mmCIF file of N, CA and C and ligand atoms in Angstrom:
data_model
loop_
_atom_site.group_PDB
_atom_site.id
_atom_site.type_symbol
_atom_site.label_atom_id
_atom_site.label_comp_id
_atom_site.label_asym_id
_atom_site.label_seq_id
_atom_site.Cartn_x
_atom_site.Cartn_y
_atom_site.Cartn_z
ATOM 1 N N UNK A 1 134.836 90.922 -101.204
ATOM 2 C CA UNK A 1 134.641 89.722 -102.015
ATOM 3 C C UNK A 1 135.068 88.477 -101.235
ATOM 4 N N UNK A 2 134.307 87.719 -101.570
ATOM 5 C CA UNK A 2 135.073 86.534 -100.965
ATOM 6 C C UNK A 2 136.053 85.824 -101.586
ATOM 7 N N UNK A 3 136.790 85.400 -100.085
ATOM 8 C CA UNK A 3 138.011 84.930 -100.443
ATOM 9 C C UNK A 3 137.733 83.003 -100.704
ATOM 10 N N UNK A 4 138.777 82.821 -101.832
ATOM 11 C CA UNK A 4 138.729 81.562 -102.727
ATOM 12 C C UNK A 4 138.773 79.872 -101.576
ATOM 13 N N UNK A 5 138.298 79.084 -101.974
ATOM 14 C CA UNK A 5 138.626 77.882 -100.808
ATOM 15 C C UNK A 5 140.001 77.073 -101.664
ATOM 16 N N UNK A 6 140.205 76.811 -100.729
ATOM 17 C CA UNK A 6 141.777 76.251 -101.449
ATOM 18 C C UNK A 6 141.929 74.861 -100.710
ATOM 19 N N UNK A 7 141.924 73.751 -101.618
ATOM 20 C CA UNK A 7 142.159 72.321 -101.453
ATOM 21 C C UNK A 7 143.258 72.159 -101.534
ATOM 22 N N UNK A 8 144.166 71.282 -101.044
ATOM 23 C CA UNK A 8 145.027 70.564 -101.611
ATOM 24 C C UNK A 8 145.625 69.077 -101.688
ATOM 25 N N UNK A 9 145.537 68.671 -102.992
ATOM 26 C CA UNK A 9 145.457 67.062 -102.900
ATOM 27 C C UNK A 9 146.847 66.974 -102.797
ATOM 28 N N UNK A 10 147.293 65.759 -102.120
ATOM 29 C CA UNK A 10 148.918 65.669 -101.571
ATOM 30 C C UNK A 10 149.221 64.217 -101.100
ATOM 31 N N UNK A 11 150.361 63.888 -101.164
ATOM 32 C CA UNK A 11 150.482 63.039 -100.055
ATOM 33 C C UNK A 11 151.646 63.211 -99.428
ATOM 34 N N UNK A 12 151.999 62.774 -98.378
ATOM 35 C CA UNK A 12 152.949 63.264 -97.110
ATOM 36 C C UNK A 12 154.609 63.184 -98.061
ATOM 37 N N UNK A 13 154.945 62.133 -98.916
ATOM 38 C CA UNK A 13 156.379 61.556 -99.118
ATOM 39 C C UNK A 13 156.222 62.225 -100.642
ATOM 40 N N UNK A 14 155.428 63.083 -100.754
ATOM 41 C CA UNK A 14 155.769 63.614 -102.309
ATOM 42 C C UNK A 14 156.348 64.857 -102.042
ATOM 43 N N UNK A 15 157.717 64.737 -102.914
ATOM 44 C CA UNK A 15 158.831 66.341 -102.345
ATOM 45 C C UNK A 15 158.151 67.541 -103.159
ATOM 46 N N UNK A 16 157.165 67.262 -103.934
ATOM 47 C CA UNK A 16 156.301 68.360 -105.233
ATOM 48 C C UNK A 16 155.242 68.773 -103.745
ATOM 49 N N UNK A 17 154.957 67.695 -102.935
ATOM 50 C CA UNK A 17 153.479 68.024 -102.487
ATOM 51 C C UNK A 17 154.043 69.300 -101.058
ATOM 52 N N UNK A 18 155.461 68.766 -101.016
ATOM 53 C CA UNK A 18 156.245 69.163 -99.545
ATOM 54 C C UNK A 18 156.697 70.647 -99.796
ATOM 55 N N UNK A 19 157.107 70.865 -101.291
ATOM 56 C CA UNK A 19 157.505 72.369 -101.360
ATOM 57 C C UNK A 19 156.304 73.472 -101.995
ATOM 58 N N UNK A 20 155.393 72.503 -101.656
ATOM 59 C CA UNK A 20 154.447 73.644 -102.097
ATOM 60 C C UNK A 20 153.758 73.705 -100.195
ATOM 61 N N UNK A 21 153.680 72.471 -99.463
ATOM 62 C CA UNK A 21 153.405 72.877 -97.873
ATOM 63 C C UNK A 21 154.217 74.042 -97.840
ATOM 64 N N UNK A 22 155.370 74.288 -98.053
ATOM 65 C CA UNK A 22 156.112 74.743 -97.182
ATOM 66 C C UNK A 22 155.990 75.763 -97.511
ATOM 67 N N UNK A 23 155.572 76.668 -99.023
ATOM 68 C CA UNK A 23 155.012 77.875 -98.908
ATOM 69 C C UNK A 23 154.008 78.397 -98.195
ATOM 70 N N UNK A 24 152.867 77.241 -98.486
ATOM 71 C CA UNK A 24 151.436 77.357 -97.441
ATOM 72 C C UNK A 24 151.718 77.514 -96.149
ATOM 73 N N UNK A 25 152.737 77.165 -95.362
ATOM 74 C CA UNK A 25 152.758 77.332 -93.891
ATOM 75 C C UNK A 25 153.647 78.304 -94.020
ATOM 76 N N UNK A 26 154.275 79.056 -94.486
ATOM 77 C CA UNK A 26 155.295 80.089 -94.577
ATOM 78 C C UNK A 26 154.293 81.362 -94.638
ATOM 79 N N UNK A 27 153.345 81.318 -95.734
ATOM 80 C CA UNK A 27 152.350 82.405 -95.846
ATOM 81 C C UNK A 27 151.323 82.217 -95.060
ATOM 82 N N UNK A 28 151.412 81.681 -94.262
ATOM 83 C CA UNK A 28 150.349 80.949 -92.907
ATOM 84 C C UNK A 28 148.404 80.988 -93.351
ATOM 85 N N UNK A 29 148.854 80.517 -94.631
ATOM 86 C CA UNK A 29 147.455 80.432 -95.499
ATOM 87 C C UNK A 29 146.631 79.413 -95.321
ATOM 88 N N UNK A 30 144.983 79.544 -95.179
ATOM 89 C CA UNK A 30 144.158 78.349 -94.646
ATOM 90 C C UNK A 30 143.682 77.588 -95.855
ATOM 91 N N UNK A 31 144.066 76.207 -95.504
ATOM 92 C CA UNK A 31 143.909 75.504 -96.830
ATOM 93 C C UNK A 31 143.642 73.755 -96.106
ATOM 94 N N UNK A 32 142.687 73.432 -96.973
ATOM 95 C CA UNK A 32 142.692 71.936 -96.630
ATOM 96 C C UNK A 32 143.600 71.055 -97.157
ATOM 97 N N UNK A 33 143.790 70.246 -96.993
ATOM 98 C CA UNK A 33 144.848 68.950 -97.334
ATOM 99 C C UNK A 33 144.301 67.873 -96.838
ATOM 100 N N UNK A 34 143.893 67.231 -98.248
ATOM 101 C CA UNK A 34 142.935 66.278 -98.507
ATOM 102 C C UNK A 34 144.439 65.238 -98.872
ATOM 103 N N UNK A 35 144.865 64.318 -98.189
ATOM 104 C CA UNK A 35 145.572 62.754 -98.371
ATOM 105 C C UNK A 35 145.174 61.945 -99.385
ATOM 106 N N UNK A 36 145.997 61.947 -100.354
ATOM 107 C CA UNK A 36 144.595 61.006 -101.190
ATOM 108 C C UNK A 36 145.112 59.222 -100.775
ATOM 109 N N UNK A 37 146.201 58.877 -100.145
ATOM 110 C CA UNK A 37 146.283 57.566 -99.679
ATOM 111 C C UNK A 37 145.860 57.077 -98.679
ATOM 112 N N UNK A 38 145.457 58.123 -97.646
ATOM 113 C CA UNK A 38 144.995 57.699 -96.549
ATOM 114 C C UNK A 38 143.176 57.999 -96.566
ATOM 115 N N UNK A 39 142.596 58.956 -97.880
ATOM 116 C CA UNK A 39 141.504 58.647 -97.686
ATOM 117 C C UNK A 39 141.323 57.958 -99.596
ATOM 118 N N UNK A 40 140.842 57.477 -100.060
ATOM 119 C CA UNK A 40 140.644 57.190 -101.336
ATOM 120 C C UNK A 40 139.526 57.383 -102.130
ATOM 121 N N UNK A 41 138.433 58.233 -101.138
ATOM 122 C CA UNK A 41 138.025 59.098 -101.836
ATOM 123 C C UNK A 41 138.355 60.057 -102.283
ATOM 124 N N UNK A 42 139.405 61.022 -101.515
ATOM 125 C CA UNK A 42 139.895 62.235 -102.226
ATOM 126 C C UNK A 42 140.144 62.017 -103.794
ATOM 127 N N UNK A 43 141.129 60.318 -103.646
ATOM 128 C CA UNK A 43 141.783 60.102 -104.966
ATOM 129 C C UNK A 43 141.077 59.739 -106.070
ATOM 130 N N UNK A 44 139.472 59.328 -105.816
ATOM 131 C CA UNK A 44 138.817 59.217 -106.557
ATOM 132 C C UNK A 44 138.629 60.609 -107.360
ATOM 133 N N UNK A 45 138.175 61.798 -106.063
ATOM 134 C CA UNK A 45 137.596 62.447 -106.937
ATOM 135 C C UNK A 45 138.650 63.081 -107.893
ATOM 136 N N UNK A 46 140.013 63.104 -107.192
ATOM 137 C CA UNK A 46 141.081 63.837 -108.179
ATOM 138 C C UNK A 46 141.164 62.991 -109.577
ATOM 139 N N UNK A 47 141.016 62.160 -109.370
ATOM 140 C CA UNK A 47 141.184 61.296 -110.633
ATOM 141 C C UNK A 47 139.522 61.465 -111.631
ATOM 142 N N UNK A 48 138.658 61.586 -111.067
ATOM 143 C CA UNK A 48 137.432 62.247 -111.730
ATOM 144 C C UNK A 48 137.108 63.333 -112.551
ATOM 145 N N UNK A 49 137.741 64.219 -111.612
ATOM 146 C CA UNK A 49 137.840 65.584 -112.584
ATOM 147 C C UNK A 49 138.794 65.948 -113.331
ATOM 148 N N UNK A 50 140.378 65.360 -113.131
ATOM 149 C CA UNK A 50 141.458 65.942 -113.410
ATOM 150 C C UNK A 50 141.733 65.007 -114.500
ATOM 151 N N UNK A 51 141.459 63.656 -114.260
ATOM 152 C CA UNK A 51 141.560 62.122 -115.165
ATOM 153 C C UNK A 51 143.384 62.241 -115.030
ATOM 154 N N UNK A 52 143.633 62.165 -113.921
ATOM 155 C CA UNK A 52 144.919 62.292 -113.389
ATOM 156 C C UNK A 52 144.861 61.698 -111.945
ATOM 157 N N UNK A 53 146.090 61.035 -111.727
ATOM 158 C CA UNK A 53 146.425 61.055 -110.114
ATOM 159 C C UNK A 53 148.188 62.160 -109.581
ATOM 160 N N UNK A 54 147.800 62.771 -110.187
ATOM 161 C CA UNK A 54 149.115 63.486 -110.087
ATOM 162 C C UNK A 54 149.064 64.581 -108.722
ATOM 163 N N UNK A 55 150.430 64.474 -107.996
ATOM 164 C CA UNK A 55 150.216 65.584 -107.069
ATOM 165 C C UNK A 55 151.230 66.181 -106.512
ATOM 166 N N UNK A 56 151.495 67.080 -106.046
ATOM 167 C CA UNK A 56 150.195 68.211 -105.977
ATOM 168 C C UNK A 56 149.204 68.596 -106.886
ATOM 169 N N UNK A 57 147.779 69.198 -106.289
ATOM 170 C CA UNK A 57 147.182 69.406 -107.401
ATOM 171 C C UNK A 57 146.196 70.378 -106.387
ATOM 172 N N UNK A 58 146.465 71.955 -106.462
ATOM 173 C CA UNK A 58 145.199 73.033 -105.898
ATOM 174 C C UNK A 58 144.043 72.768 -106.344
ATOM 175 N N UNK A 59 143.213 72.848 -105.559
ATOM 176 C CA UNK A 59 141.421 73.169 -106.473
ATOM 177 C C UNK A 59 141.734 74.882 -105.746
ATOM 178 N N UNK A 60 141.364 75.461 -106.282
ATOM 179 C CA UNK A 60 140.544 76.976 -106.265
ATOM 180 C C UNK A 60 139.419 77.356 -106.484
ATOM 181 N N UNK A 61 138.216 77.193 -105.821
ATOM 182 C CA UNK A 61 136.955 77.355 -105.832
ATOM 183 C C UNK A 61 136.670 76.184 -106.421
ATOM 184 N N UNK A 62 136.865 75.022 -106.615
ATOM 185 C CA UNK A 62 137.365 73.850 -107.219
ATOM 186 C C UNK A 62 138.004 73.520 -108.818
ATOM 187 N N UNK A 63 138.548 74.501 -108.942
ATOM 188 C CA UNK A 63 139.105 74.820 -110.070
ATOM 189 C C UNK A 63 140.976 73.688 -109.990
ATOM 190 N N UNK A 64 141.112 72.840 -110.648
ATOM 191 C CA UNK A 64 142.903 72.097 -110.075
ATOM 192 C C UNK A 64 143.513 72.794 -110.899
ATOM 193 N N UNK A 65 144.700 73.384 -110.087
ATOM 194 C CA UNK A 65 145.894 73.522 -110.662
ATOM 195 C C UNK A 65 146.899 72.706 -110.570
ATOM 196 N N UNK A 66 147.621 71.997 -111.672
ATOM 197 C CA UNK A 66 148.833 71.278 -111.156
ATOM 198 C C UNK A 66 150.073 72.041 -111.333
ATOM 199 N N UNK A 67 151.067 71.138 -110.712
ATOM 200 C CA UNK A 67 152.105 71.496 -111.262
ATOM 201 C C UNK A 67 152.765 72.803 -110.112
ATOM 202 N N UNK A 68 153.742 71.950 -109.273
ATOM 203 C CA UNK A 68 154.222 72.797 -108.029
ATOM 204 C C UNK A 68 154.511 74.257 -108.030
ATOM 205 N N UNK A 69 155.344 74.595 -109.298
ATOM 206 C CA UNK A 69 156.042 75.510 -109.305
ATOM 207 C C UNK A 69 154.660 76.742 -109.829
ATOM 208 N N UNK A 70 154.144 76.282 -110.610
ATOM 209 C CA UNK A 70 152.904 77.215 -110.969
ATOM 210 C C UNK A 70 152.110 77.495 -109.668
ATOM 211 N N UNK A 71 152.097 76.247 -108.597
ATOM 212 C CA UNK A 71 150.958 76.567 -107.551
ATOM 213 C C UNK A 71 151.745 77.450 -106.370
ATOM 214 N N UNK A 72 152.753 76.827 -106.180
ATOM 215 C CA UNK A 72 153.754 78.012 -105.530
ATOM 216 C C UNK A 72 153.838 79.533 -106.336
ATOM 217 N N UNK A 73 153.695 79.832 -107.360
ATOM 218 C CA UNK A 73 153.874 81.377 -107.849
ATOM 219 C C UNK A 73 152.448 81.733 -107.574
ATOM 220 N N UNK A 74 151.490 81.132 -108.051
ATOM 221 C CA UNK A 74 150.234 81.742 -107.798
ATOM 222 C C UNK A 74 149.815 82.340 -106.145
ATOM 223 N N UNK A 75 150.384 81.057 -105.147
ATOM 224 C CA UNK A 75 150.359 81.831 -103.717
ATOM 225 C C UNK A 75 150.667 82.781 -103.557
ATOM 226 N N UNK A 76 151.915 83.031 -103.796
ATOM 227 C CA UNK A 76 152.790 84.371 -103.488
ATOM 228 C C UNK A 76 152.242 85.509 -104.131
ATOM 229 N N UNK A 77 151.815 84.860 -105.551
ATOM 230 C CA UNK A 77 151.137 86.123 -106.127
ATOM 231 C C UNK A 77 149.943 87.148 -105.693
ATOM 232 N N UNK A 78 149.335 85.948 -105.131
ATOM 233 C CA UNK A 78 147.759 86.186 -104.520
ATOM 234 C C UNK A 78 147.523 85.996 -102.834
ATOM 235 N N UNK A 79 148.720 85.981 -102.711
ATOM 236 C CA UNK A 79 148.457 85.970 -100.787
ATOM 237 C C UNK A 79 147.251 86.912 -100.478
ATOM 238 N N UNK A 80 147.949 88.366 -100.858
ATOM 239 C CA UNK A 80 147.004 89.440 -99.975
ATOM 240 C C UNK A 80 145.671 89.316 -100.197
ATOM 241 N N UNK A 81 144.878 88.485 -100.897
ATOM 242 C CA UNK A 81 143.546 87.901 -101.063
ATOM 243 C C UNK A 81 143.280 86.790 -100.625
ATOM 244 N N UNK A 82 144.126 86.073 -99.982
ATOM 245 C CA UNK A 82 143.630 84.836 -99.148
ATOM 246 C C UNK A 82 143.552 84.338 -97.775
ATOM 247 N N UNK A 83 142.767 83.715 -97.161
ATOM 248 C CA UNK A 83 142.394 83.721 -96.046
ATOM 249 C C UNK A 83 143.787 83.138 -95.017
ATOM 250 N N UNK A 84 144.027 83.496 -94.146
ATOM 251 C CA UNK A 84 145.077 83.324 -93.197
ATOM 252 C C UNK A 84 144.637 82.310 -92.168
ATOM 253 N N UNK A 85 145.357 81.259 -91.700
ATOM 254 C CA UNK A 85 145.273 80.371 -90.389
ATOM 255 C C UNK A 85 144.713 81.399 -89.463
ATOM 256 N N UNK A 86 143.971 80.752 -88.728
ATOM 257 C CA UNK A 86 143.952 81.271 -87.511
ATOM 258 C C UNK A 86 144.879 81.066 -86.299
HETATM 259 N N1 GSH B 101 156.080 68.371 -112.284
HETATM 260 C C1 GSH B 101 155.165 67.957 -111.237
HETATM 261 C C2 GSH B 101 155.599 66.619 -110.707
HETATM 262 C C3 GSH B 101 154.571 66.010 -109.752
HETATM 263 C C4 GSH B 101 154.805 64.514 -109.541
HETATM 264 O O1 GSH B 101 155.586 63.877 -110.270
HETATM 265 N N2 GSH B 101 154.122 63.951 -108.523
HETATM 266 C C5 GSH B 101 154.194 62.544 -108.266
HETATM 267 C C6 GSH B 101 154.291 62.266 -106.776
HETATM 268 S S1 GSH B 101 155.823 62.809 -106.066
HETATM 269 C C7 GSH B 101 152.936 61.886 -108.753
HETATM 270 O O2 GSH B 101 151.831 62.308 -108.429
HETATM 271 N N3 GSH B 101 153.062 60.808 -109.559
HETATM 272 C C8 GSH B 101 151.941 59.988 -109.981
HETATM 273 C C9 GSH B 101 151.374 60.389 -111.325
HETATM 274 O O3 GSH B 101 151.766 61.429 -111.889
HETATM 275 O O4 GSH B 101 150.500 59.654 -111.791
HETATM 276 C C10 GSH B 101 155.133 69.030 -110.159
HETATM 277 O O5 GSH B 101 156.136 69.752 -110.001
HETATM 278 O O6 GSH B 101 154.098 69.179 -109.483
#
């Protein structure tokens, strides 16, 4: 099956956006990280679909999850199904 694409809207000085990096590079999981201050489209679209600027915020197949501590359990939960850094 294929494995899920995983976004993540963030910005560098958010400590929500920093402890959820730090699982992602711990489980050495491939994931984008979309800036939403340095590009403002990202923040458009987060604010489009979500009618939020809040972040962290996963898409999963573009599905957002907010909310750190939920997106951190779901990694851990679901590592062995997700795609690894190269
Ligand atoms: N409870 C949330 C807190 C997230 C949060 O407060 N993020 C801040 C940045 S550090 C934010 O996006 N604030 C702007 C807003 O919510 O509109 C979590 O753990 O993810």
């Amino acid at each position: 099956m294929q494995k899920p694409l995983l976004e993540l809207y963030y910005f560098d000085s958010c400590p929500y956006c920093q402890r959820v990096m730090t699982v992602i590079e711990k489980l050495k999981l491939k994931v984008n990280y979309l800036d939403i201050y340095e590009n403002t489209n990202h923040l458009q679209k987060l604010m489009y679909i979500t009618g939020r600027k809040t972040v962290p915020c996963l898409f999963i197949d573009g599905d957002p999850m907010h909310e750190s501590l939920e997106i951190m359990k779901w990694l851990e939960e679901n590592q062995s199904q997700l795609e690894k850094k190269e």
